[in-house]
């Protein structure tokens, strides 16, 4: 997500069973092919008929919007559609940037849809999706009214950290350009996973200003549908959704097929999220994670940084949730479920070998570059690297080697994801190390060369085939529309 706290942080500080892949990362069909996808379900609802085609014929999108462009977009929509739209400030970031919510009102609404754009700062597909959805809904007031819901768009949930990623928002769409301009904070500073949470004597209740802004938005809207717009990096797409919404699942995954994006069928992002349908998982809660870690013998304080948006929204009643995870770069192996000749054990160990070598190299470079420049890059780097001690990585190795579940042959998707995830992690951390280093650090050239080498190795494993932004926006937006339609059936 990704949707979860930290897609880059493998849980080496708790038993390996808690980590699996990496812990804490997670529709209408244009003119729309909806009926075939819902074969065997109820007839198409009036809401589905209204939504049909809403996000068809999107123009080519050449770049992701910046924070300032989102502010300008919200102001323009409120100005040009003052009878239907309003822009409000629900809070301020730690640096004083406004966290804004654009409201789009229907007549006689039966539902309230809250769409969270940019819950993680390296995931800007959601901001482009917010622009497309809000613009199209306001351009078609008849369709907005017939669809039967008020819409509320949080334009950018984490503006400060998003600004630290804007260097790659206009391309070129290479892994190296991405890594050199990448930023993602540690879990304890991630907006979507720092809501108040309590379990017995364990409590987290120190939400950041940005999290308080999301709390204010949720309290104002009291959503019946909550959509959180996320991105993965390399491979395929997957979703998190509510259990008990079976007709919705094939609609979501069918969108990916239409737009040429493979599904993610490899190792799940987090084992507490049960698979509801291929590439569709249950929305995790902080309590699920807390209980799982505790039962595995780990320390929840090392993992649980707070509740999430869904946890908090549930205080206002039943909420139909959705998190959409789409890759920037696709690889068909992500969806290949044929059994290969490599065991899950060997595939997992290959990924672990990459991460172990990465941790050793980065820790050595970090020490040689001291003092690192104080600030978000150093803090994030430390948050990701601290759990990856030699002892923790060795414990993970022993767990993989002794776990009976790892003895069966790996599918092509599982073998692919185990290695692709490790490549992604070291590019992220290698890029942030460079950004944290003073310009005159004596090992800066060595760190730069290492990042180039890692980028070349990642490209060798999976050539970077970028998904057109237009397709990413279409899938994400149509998935939200499908979820709203399902909620109003």
Short mmCIF file of C-alpha atoms in Angstrom, two decimals:
data_model
loop_
_atom_site.label_atom_id
_atom_site.label_comp_id
_atom_site.label_asym_id
_atom_site.label_seq_id
_atom_site.Cartn_x
_atom_site.Cartn_y
_atom_site.Cartn_z
CA UNK A 1 0.00 0.00 0.00
CA UNK A 2 0.22 0.65 0.49
CA UNK A 3 -2.88 0.54 2.76
CA UNK A 4 -1.03 -0.91 5.69
CA UNK A 5 1.40 0.78 7.98
CA UNK A 6 4.62 -0.10 6.29
CA UNK A 7 4.95 -2.06 3.11
CA UNK A 8 8.70 -1.76 3.42
CA UNK A 9 9.16 -2.95 6.99
CA UNK A 10 9.50 -6.70 7.34
CA UNK A 11 8.60 -7.77 10.80
CA UNK A 12 11.98 -9.03 11.85
CA UNK A 13 11.31 -7.95 15.44
CA UNK A 14 8.50 -10.52 15.87
CA UNK A 15 8.16 -14.15 14.77
CA UNK A 16 8.31 -14.53 11.01
CA UNK A 17 4.78 -15.88 10.85
CA UNK A 18 3.63 -12.31 11.43
CA UNK A 19 5.50 -10.94 8.45
CA UNK A 20 5.02 -13.21 5.43
CA UNK A 21 5.59 -10.73 2.62
CA UNK A 22 6.21 -7.40 4.29
CA UNK A 23 3.97 -6.24 7.06
CA UNK A 24 2.10 -3.00 6.72
CA UNK A 25 2.21 -1.82 3.34
CA UNK A 26 -3.73 -2.00 0.24
CA UNK A 27 -16.55 0.00 -11.07
CA UNK A 28 -18.05 0.40 -13.22
CA UNK A 29 -16.54 -0.64 -16.44
CA UNK A 30 -16.81 2.30 -18.72
CA UNK A 31 -19.38 1.67 -21.29
CA UNK A 32 -18.85 -0.46 -19.07
CA UNK A 33 -19.00 -4.20 -19.62
CA UNK A 34 -20.65 -4.34 -16.22
CA UNK A 35 -23.35 -6.86 -17.05
CA UNK A 36 -20.93 -9.64 -18.04
CA UNK A 37 -18.89 -9.07 -14.90
CA UNK A 38 -21.96 -9.34 -12.73
CA UNK A 39 -23.25 -12.46 -14.42
CA UNK A 40 -25.14 -14.46 -11.87
CA UNK A 41 -25.80 -11.38 -9.72
CA UNK A 42 -28.85 -9.19 -9.52
CA UNK A 43 -29.82 -7.05 -12.49
CA UNK A 44 -27.97 -3.76 -12.94
CA UNK A 45 -29.19 -1.16 -10.46
CA UNK A 46 -30.25 2.38 -11.43
CA UNK A 47 -27.12 3.73 -9.74
CA UNK A 48 -24.91 1.45 -11.83
CA UNK A 49 -26.69 2.60 -14.96
CA UNK A 50 -26.06 6.24 -14.03
CA UNK A 51 -22.36 5.64 -13.34
CA UNK A 52 -21.85 3.82 -16.62
CA UNK A 53 -19.34 5.69 -18.73
CA UNK A 54 -18.53 8.36 -16.14
CA UNK A 55 -14.79 7.75 -16.42
CA UNK A 56 -14.67 6.65 -20.03
CA UNK A 57 -12.69 8.68 -22.56
CA UNK A 58 -10.23 10.08 -20.05
CA UNK A 59 -7.58 12.13 -21.76
CA UNK A 60 -3.96 11.09 -21.50
CA UNK A 61 -2.50 12.02 -18.10
CA UNK A 62 1.20 12.84 -18.33
CA UNK A 63 1.97 13.63 -14.68
CA UNK A 64 0.66 13.31 -11.16
CA UNK A 65 -0.71 16.46 -9.52
CA UNK A 66 1.30 18.31 -6.90
CA UNK A 67 0.04 19.58 -3.56
CA UNK A 68 -0.27 23.12 -4.90
CA UNK A 69 -2.15 21.87 -7.96
CA UNK A 70 -4.60 20.03 -5.72
CA UNK A 71 -5.20 23.23 -3.74
CA UNK A 72 -5.80 25.10 -7.00
CA UNK A 73 -8.12 22.35 -8.28
CA UNK A 74 -10.27 22.40 -5.15
CA UNK A 75 -10.58 26.17 -5.24
CA UNK A 76 -11.53 26.11 -8.92
CA UNK A 77 -14.19 23.44 -8.46
CA UNK A 78 -15.74 25.35 -5.54
CA UNK A 79 -15.68 28.58 -7.55
CA UNK A 80 -17.07 27.17 -10.80
CA UNK A 81 -19.70 24.95 -9.16
CA UNK A 82 -20.68 26.99 -6.11
CA UNK A 83 -24.22 25.55 -6.17
CA UNK A 84 -22.90 22.00 -5.70
CA UNK A 85 -19.33 22.19 -4.39
CA UNK A 86 -17.63 23.66 -1.35
CA UNK A 87 -14.01 23.61 -0.21
CA UNK A 88 -13.33 23.44 3.51
CA UNK A 89 -10.21 23.16 5.62
CA UNK A 90 -10.40 20.22 8.01
CA UNK A 91 -6.98 20.80 9.55
CA UNK A 92 -3.39 21.84 9.04
CA UNK A 93 -0.23 19.79 8.54
CA UNK A 94 2.74 19.98 10.88
CA UNK A 95 4.30 22.54 8.51
CA UNK A 96 1.07 24.55 8.34
CA UNK A 97 -0.23 23.38 4.94
CA UNK A 98 -4.03 23.17 4.78
CA UNK A 99 -5.64 19.73 4.63
CA UNK A 100 -8.68 20.40 2.46
CA UNK A 101 -11.92 18.58 1.75
CA UNK A 102 -13.97 19.18 -1.39
CA UNK A 103 -17.68 18.48 -0.91
CA UNK A 104 -19.85 17.59 -3.91
CA UNK A 105 -23.55 17.58 -3.09
CA UNK A 106 -26.37 15.64 -4.71
CA UNK A 107 -30.08 16.28 -4.34
CA UNK A 108 -31.86 13.77 -2.08
CA UNK A 109 -28.72 11.72 -1.29
CA UNK A 110 -29.01 8.26 0.24
CA UNK A 111 -25.31 7.83 1.00
CA UNK A 112 -22.18 9.74 2.00
CA UNK A 113 -18.91 8.84 0.28
CA UNK A 114 -15.56 9.88 1.75
CA UNK A 115 -12.59 9.48 -0.61
CA UNK A 116 -9.12 9.89 0.91
CA UNK A 117 -6.47 11.02 -1.56
CA UNK A 118 -2.76 10.57 -0.82
CA UNK A 119 -2.97 8.68 2.49
CA UNK A 120 0.68 7.76 1.89
CA UNK A 121 2.90 10.43 0.34
CA UNK A 122 4.52 8.22 -2.31
CA UNK A 123 1.12 7.14 -3.69
CA UNK A 124 -0.19 9.97 -5.92
CA UNK A 125 -2.49 7.94 -8.17
CA UNK A 126 -5.24 8.78 -5.70
CA UNK A 127 -4.84 12.53 -6.18
CA UNK A 128 -5.22 12.13 -9.94
CA UNK A 129 -8.27 9.94 -9.31
CA UNK A 130 -9.83 12.55 -7.02
CA UNK A 131 -9.44 15.13 -9.80
CA UNK A 132 -11.08 12.88 -12.38
CA UNK A 133 -13.97 11.79 -10.17
CA UNK A 134 -14.82 15.21 -8.77
CA UNK A 135 -14.53 16.92 -12.13
CA UNK A 136 -16.78 14.40 -13.91
CA UNK A 137 -19.41 14.34 -11.15
CA UNK A 138 -19.67 18.12 -11.13
CA UNK A 139 -19.82 18.27 -14.92
CA UNK A 140 -22.86 15.95 -14.88
CA UNK A 141 -25.22 17.15 -12.14
CA UNK A 142 -28.04 14.96 -13.43
CA UNK A 143 -25.88 11.88 -13.03
CA UNK A 144 -24.70 13.11 -9.63
CA UNK A 145 -28.29 13.42 -8.40
CA UNK A 146 -29.40 10.11 -9.86
CA UNK A 147 -26.42 8.35 -8.32
CA UNK A 148 -27.85 9.13 -4.91
CA UNK A 149 -24.83 10.11 -2.80
CA UNK A 150 -22.96 13.14 -1.52
CA UNK A 151 -19.22 12.97 -2.15
CA UNK A 152 -16.41 14.29 0.04
CA UNK A 153 -12.84 14.29 -1.24
CA UNK A 154 -9.83 14.77 1.04
CA UNK A 155 -7.56 16.25 -1.61
CA UNK A 156 -4.22 15.35 0.00
CA UNK A 157 -4.02 13.79 3.45
CA UNK A 158 -0.27 14.29 3.94
CA UNK A 159 0.86 17.46 2.13
CA UNK A 160 4.24 17.88 3.86
CA UNK A 161 5.54 14.42 2.99
CA UNK A 162 3.94 14.54 -0.46
CA UNK A 163 6.03 17.58 -1.33
CA UNK A 164 9.12 15.45 -0.66
CA UNK A 165 8.04 13.10 -3.47
CA UNK A 166 7.11 15.66 -6.10
CA UNK A 167 10.48 15.35 -7.82
CA UNK A 168 9.32 12.16 -9.56
CA UNK A 169 5.68 13.12 -10.27
CA UNK A 170 6.44 14.22 -13.84
CA UNK A 171 8.68 11.35 -14.84
CA UNK A 172 10.71 9.90 -16.38
CA UNK A 173 9.00 6.73 -15.17
CA UNK A 174 12.13 4.79 -14.27
CA UNK A 175 12.90 3.07 -10.99
CA UNK A 176 16.06 5.10 -10.55
CA UNK A 177 14.30 8.46 -10.94
CA UNK A 178 11.64 7.24 -8.53
CA UNK A 179 14.17 6.05 -5.94
CA UNK A 180 16.22 9.25 -6.06
CA UNK A 181 13.12 11.33 -5.33
CA UNK A 182 11.31 8.93 -2.99
CA UNK A 183 10.12 9.55 0.54
CA UNK A 184 7.92 7.59 2.92
CA UNK A 185 7.86 8.08 6.70
CA UNK A 186 8.03 5.28 9.21
CA UNK A 187 4.81 3.82 10.55
CA UNK A 188 4.77 6.05 13.60
CA UNK A 189 4.46 9.09 11.31
CA UNK A 190 1.99 7.75 8.77
CA UNK A 191 -1.28 9.64 8.69
CA UNK A 192 -3.64 6.74 8.04
CA UNK A 193 -2.28 4.50 10.82
CA UNK A 194 -1.95 6.87 13.78
CA UNK A 195 -5.58 7.14 14.93
CA UNK A 196 -6.37 6.56 18.61
CA UNK A 197 -6.46 2.86 19.48
CA UNK A 198 -6.89 0.89 22.71
CA UNK A 199 -6.72 -2.82 23.50
CA UNK A 200 -6.76 -3.70 27.18
CA UNK A 201 -3.93 -1.81 28.85
CA UNK A 202 -2.32 -1.00 25.49
CA UNK A 203 -3.19 2.45 24.16
CA UNK A 204 -2.05 4.78 21.41
CA UNK A 205 -3.57 8.25 21.52
CA UNK A 206 -1.25 10.86 20.05
CA UNK A 207 -2.61 11.56 16.56
CA UNK A 208 -0.58 13.86 14.35
CA UNK A 209 -2.17 17.10 13.08
CA UNK A 210 -2.81 15.45 9.70
CA UNK A 211 -4.50 12.50 11.41
CA UNK A 212 -6.63 14.89 13.44
CA UNK A 213 -7.65 16.49 10.14
CA UNK A 214 -8.84 13.09 8.85
CA UNK A 215 -10.65 12.53 12.15
CA UNK A 216 -12.44 15.85 11.65
CA UNK A 217 -13.38 14.90 8.09
CA UNK A 218 -14.77 11.54 9.22
CA UNK A 219 -16.71 13.13 12.08
CA UNK A 220 -18.22 15.70 9.72
CA UNK A 221 -19.12 13.26 6.94
CA UNK A 222 -20.06 10.13 8.94
CA UNK A 223 -19.42 8.13 5.75
CA UNK A 224 -21.42 5.18 4.55
CA UNK A 225 -18.64 4.43 2.04
CA UNK A 226 -14.96 5.07 2.80
CA UNK A 227 -12.45 4.71 -0.03
CA UNK A 228 -8.73 5.01 0.61
CA UNK A 229 -6.67 5.36 -2.57
CA UNK A 230 -3.31 3.59 -2.47
CA UNK A 231 -0.54 2.40 -4.78
CA UNK A 232 1.86 -0.49 -4.78
CA UNK A 233 4.96 -0.42 -6.99
CA UNK A 234 5.87 -3.41 -9.15
CA UNK A 235 3.71 -6.33 -10.22
CA UNK A 236 -0.07 -6.44 -9.98
CA UNK A 237 -3.17 -4.91 -8.43
CA UNK A 238 -5.13 -5.96 -5.37
CA UNK A 239 -7.93 -4.65 -3.18
CA UNK A 240 -9.12 -4.56 0.41
CA UNK A 241 -12.89 -4.65 0.91
CA UNK A 242 -15.58 -5.64 3.39
CA UNK A 243 -16.52 -9.26 3.82
CA UNK A 244 -20.04 -10.08 2.66
CA UNK A 245 -19.89 -8.06 -0.58
CA UNK A 246 -19.36 -11.01 -2.93
CA UNK A 247 -20.99 -9.47 -6.04
CA UNK A 248 -18.55 -6.57 -5.84
CA UNK A 249 -15.32 -8.57 -5.94
CA UNK A 250 -15.34 -9.74 -9.58
CA UNK A 251 -16.29 -6.23 -10.66
CA UNK A 252 -13.18 -4.85 -8.97
CA UNK A 253 -10.80 -7.42 -10.41
CA UNK A 254 -12.47 -7.31 -13.83
CA UNK A 255 -11.50 -3.65 -14.11
CA UNK A 256 -7.84 -4.62 -14.02
CA UNK A 257 -8.27 -7.05 -16.89
CA UNK A 258 -10.01 -4.42 -19.01
CA UNK A 259 -7.20 -1.93 -18.43
CA UNK A 260 -4.31 -4.34 -18.86
CA UNK A 261 -3.15 -4.55 -15.25
CA UNK A 262 -2.35 -8.01 -13.86
CA UNK A 263 -3.69 -9.03 -10.47
CA UNK A 264 -1.37 -9.60 -7.55
CA UNK A 265 -1.56 -13.32 -6.73
CA UNK A 266 1.73 -13.61 -4.88
CA UNK A 267 2.43 -13.58 -1.16
CA UNK A 268 -0.24 -11.57 0.69
CA UNK A 269 0.73 -8.21 2.09
CA UNK A 270 -0.35 -9.23 5.59
CA UNK A 271 -1.56 -12.62 6.85
CA UNK A 272 -4.42 -11.24 8.98
CA UNK A 273 -6.19 -10.12 5.80
CA UNK A 274 -8.16 -13.15 4.58
CA UNK A 275 -8.56 -13.60 0.83
CA UNK A 276 -12.21 -12.99 -0.07
CA UNK A 277 -11.67 -13.58 -3.78
CA UNK A 278 -8.57 -13.66 -5.97
CA UNK A 279 -6.64 -10.43 -5.22
CA UNK A 280 -9.37 -9.13 -2.86
CA UNK A 281 -8.67 -9.20 0.89
CA UNK A 282 -10.52 -8.23 4.04
CA UNK A 283 -9.82 -4.74 5.32
CA UNK A 284 -7.45 -5.13 8.27
CA UNK A 285 -8.11 -3.40 11.56
CA UNK A 286 -5.67 -2.39 14.28
CA UNK A 287 -7.31 -4.90 16.60
CA UNK A 288 -6.77 -7.74 14.13
CA UNK A 289 -3.10 -6.83 13.88
CA UNK A 290 -2.72 -6.40 17.64
CA UNK A 291 -4.26 -9.80 18.35
CA UNK A 292 -2.22 -11.53 15.67
CA UNK A 293 1.09 -10.12 16.89
CA UNK A 294 0.28 -10.92 20.52
CA UNK A 295 -0.74 -14.50 19.69
CA UNK A 296 2.50 -14.96 17.72
CA UNK A 297 4.53 -13.95 20.76
CA UNK A 298 5.50 -10.52 19.53
CA UNK A 299 5.27 -7.11 21.15
CA UNK A 300 2.34 -5.10 19.74
CA UNK A 301 4.06 -1.89 20.81
CA UNK A 302 6.71 -2.59 18.18
CA UNK A 303 4.10 -2.93 15.45
CA UNK A 304 0.83 -1.14 16.21
CA UNK A 305 1.22 2.61 15.76
CA UNK A 306 -2.51 3.32 16.04
CA UNK A 307 -5.85 2.66 14.46
CA UNK A 308 -6.73 3.40 10.84
CA UNK A 309 -9.42 5.37 9.02
CA UNK A 310 -11.81 2.43 8.98
CA UNK A 311 -11.35 1.83 12.70
CA UNK A 312 -12.21 5.43 13.44
CA UNK A 313 -15.10 5.68 10.97
CA UNK A 314 -16.82 2.65 12.49
CA UNK A 315 -17.83 4.74 15.52
CA UNK A 316 -20.42 6.40 13.28
CA UNK A 317 -22.06 3.17 12.13
CA UNK A 318 -21.65 0.61 9.37
CA UNK A 319 -19.17 1.63 6.67
CA UNK A 320 -18.49 -0.09 3.36
CA UNK A 321 -14.74 0.22 2.93
CA UNK A 322 -12.41 -0.03 -0.03
CA UNK A 323 -8.67 0.30 -0.47
CA UNK A 324 -7.26 0.10 -3.99
CA UNK A 325 -3.65 -0.95 -4.57
CA UNK A 326 -2.33 -0.39 -8.09
CA UNK A 327 1.23 -0.84 -9.42
CA UNK A 328 3.23 1.81 -11.24
CA UNK A 329 5.07 -0.93 -13.14
CA UNK A 330 3.32 -4.12 -14.24
CA UNK A 331 4.69 -7.62 -14.61
CA UNK A 332 2.50 -10.48 -15.79
CA UNK A 333 4.23 -12.90 -13.43
CA UNK A 334 2.41 -11.18 -10.57
CA UNK A 335 -0.78 -12.98 -11.58
CA UNK A 336 0.67 -16.35 -12.64
CA UNK A 337 -0.56 -19.04 -10.25
CA UNK A 338 1.07 -22.01 -11.97
CA UNK A 339 3.38 -24.01 -9.74
CA UNK A 340 7.06 -23.71 -10.45
CA UNK A 341 10.16 -25.70 -9.58
CA UNK A 342 11.22 -23.44 -6.70
CA UNK A 343 9.81 -24.02 -3.21
CA UNK A 344 8.21 -21.22 -1.23
CA UNK A 345 11.10 -21.68 1.19
CA UNK A 346 13.74 -21.01 -1.46
CA UNK A 347 11.77 -18.09 -2.92
CA UNK A 348 11.38 -16.49 0.50
CA UNK A 349 15.07 -17.03 1.28
CA UNK A 350 16.06 -15.32 -1.98
CA UNK A 351 14.12 -12.27 -0.93
CA UNK A 352 15.57 -12.45 2.57
CA UNK A 353 19.11 -12.70 1.18
CA UNK A 354 18.56 -9.45 -0.73
CA UNK A 355 17.18 -7.71 2.35
CA UNK A 356 19.96 -9.01 4.58
CA UNK A 357 22.69 -7.76 2.24
CA UNK A 358 20.80 -4.47 1.90
CA UNK A 359 20.62 -3.94 5.66
CA UNK A 360 24.34 -4.63 6.07
CA UNK A 361 25.35 -2.25 3.28
CA UNK A 362 23.01 0.55 4.31
CA UNK A 363 23.92 0.35 7.99
CA UNK A 364 27.62 0.53 7.11
CA UNK A 365 27.12 3.48 4.77
CA UNK A 366 24.91 5.22 7.27
CA UNK A 367 27.56 4.92 9.98
CA UNK A 368 30.34 6.10 7.64
CA UNK A 369 28.27 9.12 6.58
CA UNK A 370 27.60 10.38 10.10
CA UNK A 371 26.35 12.85 10.97
CA UNK A 372 23.38 12.51 8.67
CA UNK A 373 21.35 15.61 8.04
CA UNK A 374 18.63 15.85 10.69
CA UNK A 375 15.16 15.68 9.22
CA UNK A 376 12.52 13.41 7.72
CA UNK A 377 14.87 11.33 5.55
CA UNK A 378 17.10 10.35 8.46
CA UNK A 379 14.10 9.65 10.69
CA UNK A 380 12.43 7.47 8.06
CA UNK A 381 15.63 5.58 7.30
CA UNK A 382 16.14 4.79 10.99
CA UNK A 383 12.52 3.70 11.36
CA UNK A 384 12.90 1.17 8.54
CA UNK A 385 16.41 -0.05 9.36
CA UNK A 386 16.21 -0.40 13.14
CA UNK A 387 14.12 -3.62 13.11
CA UNK A 388 16.47 -5.24 10.59
CA UNK A 389 19.18 -6.27 13.02
CA UNK A 390 21.37 -9.30 12.20
CA UNK A 391 19.69 -11.22 15.03
CA UNK A 392 16.18 -10.45 13.78
CA UNK A 393 17.03 -11.36 10.19
CA UNK A 394 18.60 -14.64 11.32
CA UNK A 395 15.49 -15.45 13.36
CA UNK A 396 13.40 -14.86 10.26
CA UNK A 397 15.67 -17.19 8.28
CA UNK A 398 15.28 -19.97 10.83
CA UNK A 399 11.51 -19.54 10.81
CA UNK A 400 11.34 -19.81 7.00
CA UNK A 401 13.56 -22.88 6.97
CA UNK A 402 11.49 -24.71 9.60
CA UNK A 403 7.97 -23.66 8.56
CA UNK A 404 6.10 -26.56 6.88
CA UNK A 405 4.00 -24.08 4.90
CA UNK A 406 7.13 -23.07 3.00
CA UNK A 407 7.97 -26.56 1.77
CA UNK A 408 5.45 -26.71 -1.09
CA UNK A 409 6.34 -25.46 -4.58
CA UNK A 410 5.91 -21.73 -4.99
CA UNK A 411 3.67 -20.40 -7.70
CA UNK A 412 5.28 -18.14 -10.27
CA UNK A 413 3.50 -15.20 -8.60
CA UNK A 414 4.83 -16.11 -5.14
CA UNK A 415 8.38 -16.54 -6.40
CA UNK A 416 8.16 -13.23 -8.25
CA UNK A 417 6.74 -11.20 -5.38
CA UNK A 418 9.28 -12.49 -2.83
CA UNK A 419 12.13 -11.05 -4.90
CA UNK A 420 10.36 -8.01 -6.39
CA UNK A 421 9.38 -6.75 -2.93
CA UNK A 422 12.98 -6.99 -1.73
CA UNK A 423 14.21 -5.05 -4.76
CA UNK A 424 11.61 -2.34 -4.15
CA UNK A 425 12.57 -2.01 -0.51
CA UNK A 426 16.26 -1.49 -1.11
CA UNK A 427 15.64 1.12 -3.82
CA UNK A 428 13.43 3.06 -1.43
CA UNK A 429 15.91 2.95 1.42
CA UNK A 430 18.94 3.49 -0.79
CA UNK A 431 17.31 6.59 -2.24
CA UNK A 432 16.38 7.97 1.17
CA UNK A 433 19.92 7.36 2.46
CA UNK A 434 21.30 9.51 -0.34
CA UNK A 435 18.81 12.25 0.44
CA UNK A 436 19.77 12.12 4.12
CA UNK A 437 23.51 12.36 3.40
CA UNK A 438 25.30 15.72 3.47
CA UNK A 439 26.60 16.65 0.02
CA UNK A 440 30.18 16.31 1.22
CA UNK A 441 29.86 12.91 2.87
CA UNK A 442 32.94 10.84 2.02
CA UNK A 443 30.87 7.76 1.15
CA UNK A 444 28.30 9.60 -0.95
CA UNK A 445 29.80 8.42 -4.24
CA UNK A 446 29.82 4.83 -2.96
CA UNK A 447 26.16 5.11 -1.93
CA UNK A 448 25.30 6.59 -5.31
CA UNK A 449 27.04 3.76 -7.16
CA UNK A 450 25.29 1.21 -4.99
CA UNK A 451 21.88 2.67 -5.80
CA UNK A 452 22.69 2.54 -9.53
CA UNK A 453 23.69 -1.12 -9.15
CA UNK A 454 20.51 -1.97 -7.26
CA UNK A 455 18.38 -0.21 -9.88
CA UNK A 456 20.05 -2.21 -12.65
CA UNK A 457 19.46 -5.47 -10.75
CA UNK A 458 15.80 -4.58 -10.17
CA UNK A 459 15.37 -3.82 -13.87
CA UNK A 460 17.04 -7.11 -14.73
CA UNK A 461 14.58 -9.00 -12.52
CA UNK A 462 11.51 -7.13 -13.79
CA UNK A 463 11.75 -4.63 -16.65
CA UNK A 464 9.95 -1.45 -15.61
CA UNK A 465 6.81 -1.42 -17.78
CA UNK A 466 4.91 1.66 -16.56
CA UNK A 467 1.13 1.48 -16.53
CA UNK A 468 -0.35 4.59 -18.22
CA UNK A 469 -1.64 6.96 -15.54
CA UNK A 470 -4.94 7.19 -17.39
CA UNK A 471 -5.51 3.45 -16.86
CA UNK A 472 -4.54 3.65 -13.20
CA UNK A 473 -7.00 6.48 -12.63
CA UNK A 474 -9.75 4.69 -14.56
CA UNK A 475 -9.40 1.51 -12.51
CA UNK A 476 -9.18 3.31 -9.19
CA UNK A 477 -12.08 5.65 -9.94
CA UNK A 478 -14.34 2.94 -11.35
CA UNK A 479 -13.59 0.75 -8.32
CA UNK A 480 -14.86 3.54 -6.07
CA UNK A 481 -17.95 4.00 -8.23
CA UNK A 482 -18.64 0.26 -8.15
CA UNK A 483 -18.38 0.22 -4.36
CA UNK A 484 -20.78 3.16 -4.05
CA UNK A 485 -23.22 1.46 -6.42
CA UNK A 486 -23.00 -1.75 -4.38
CA UNK A 487 -23.73 0.17 -1.18
CA UNK A 488 -26.90 1.66 -2.68
CA UNK A 489 -28.30 -1.48 -4.33
#
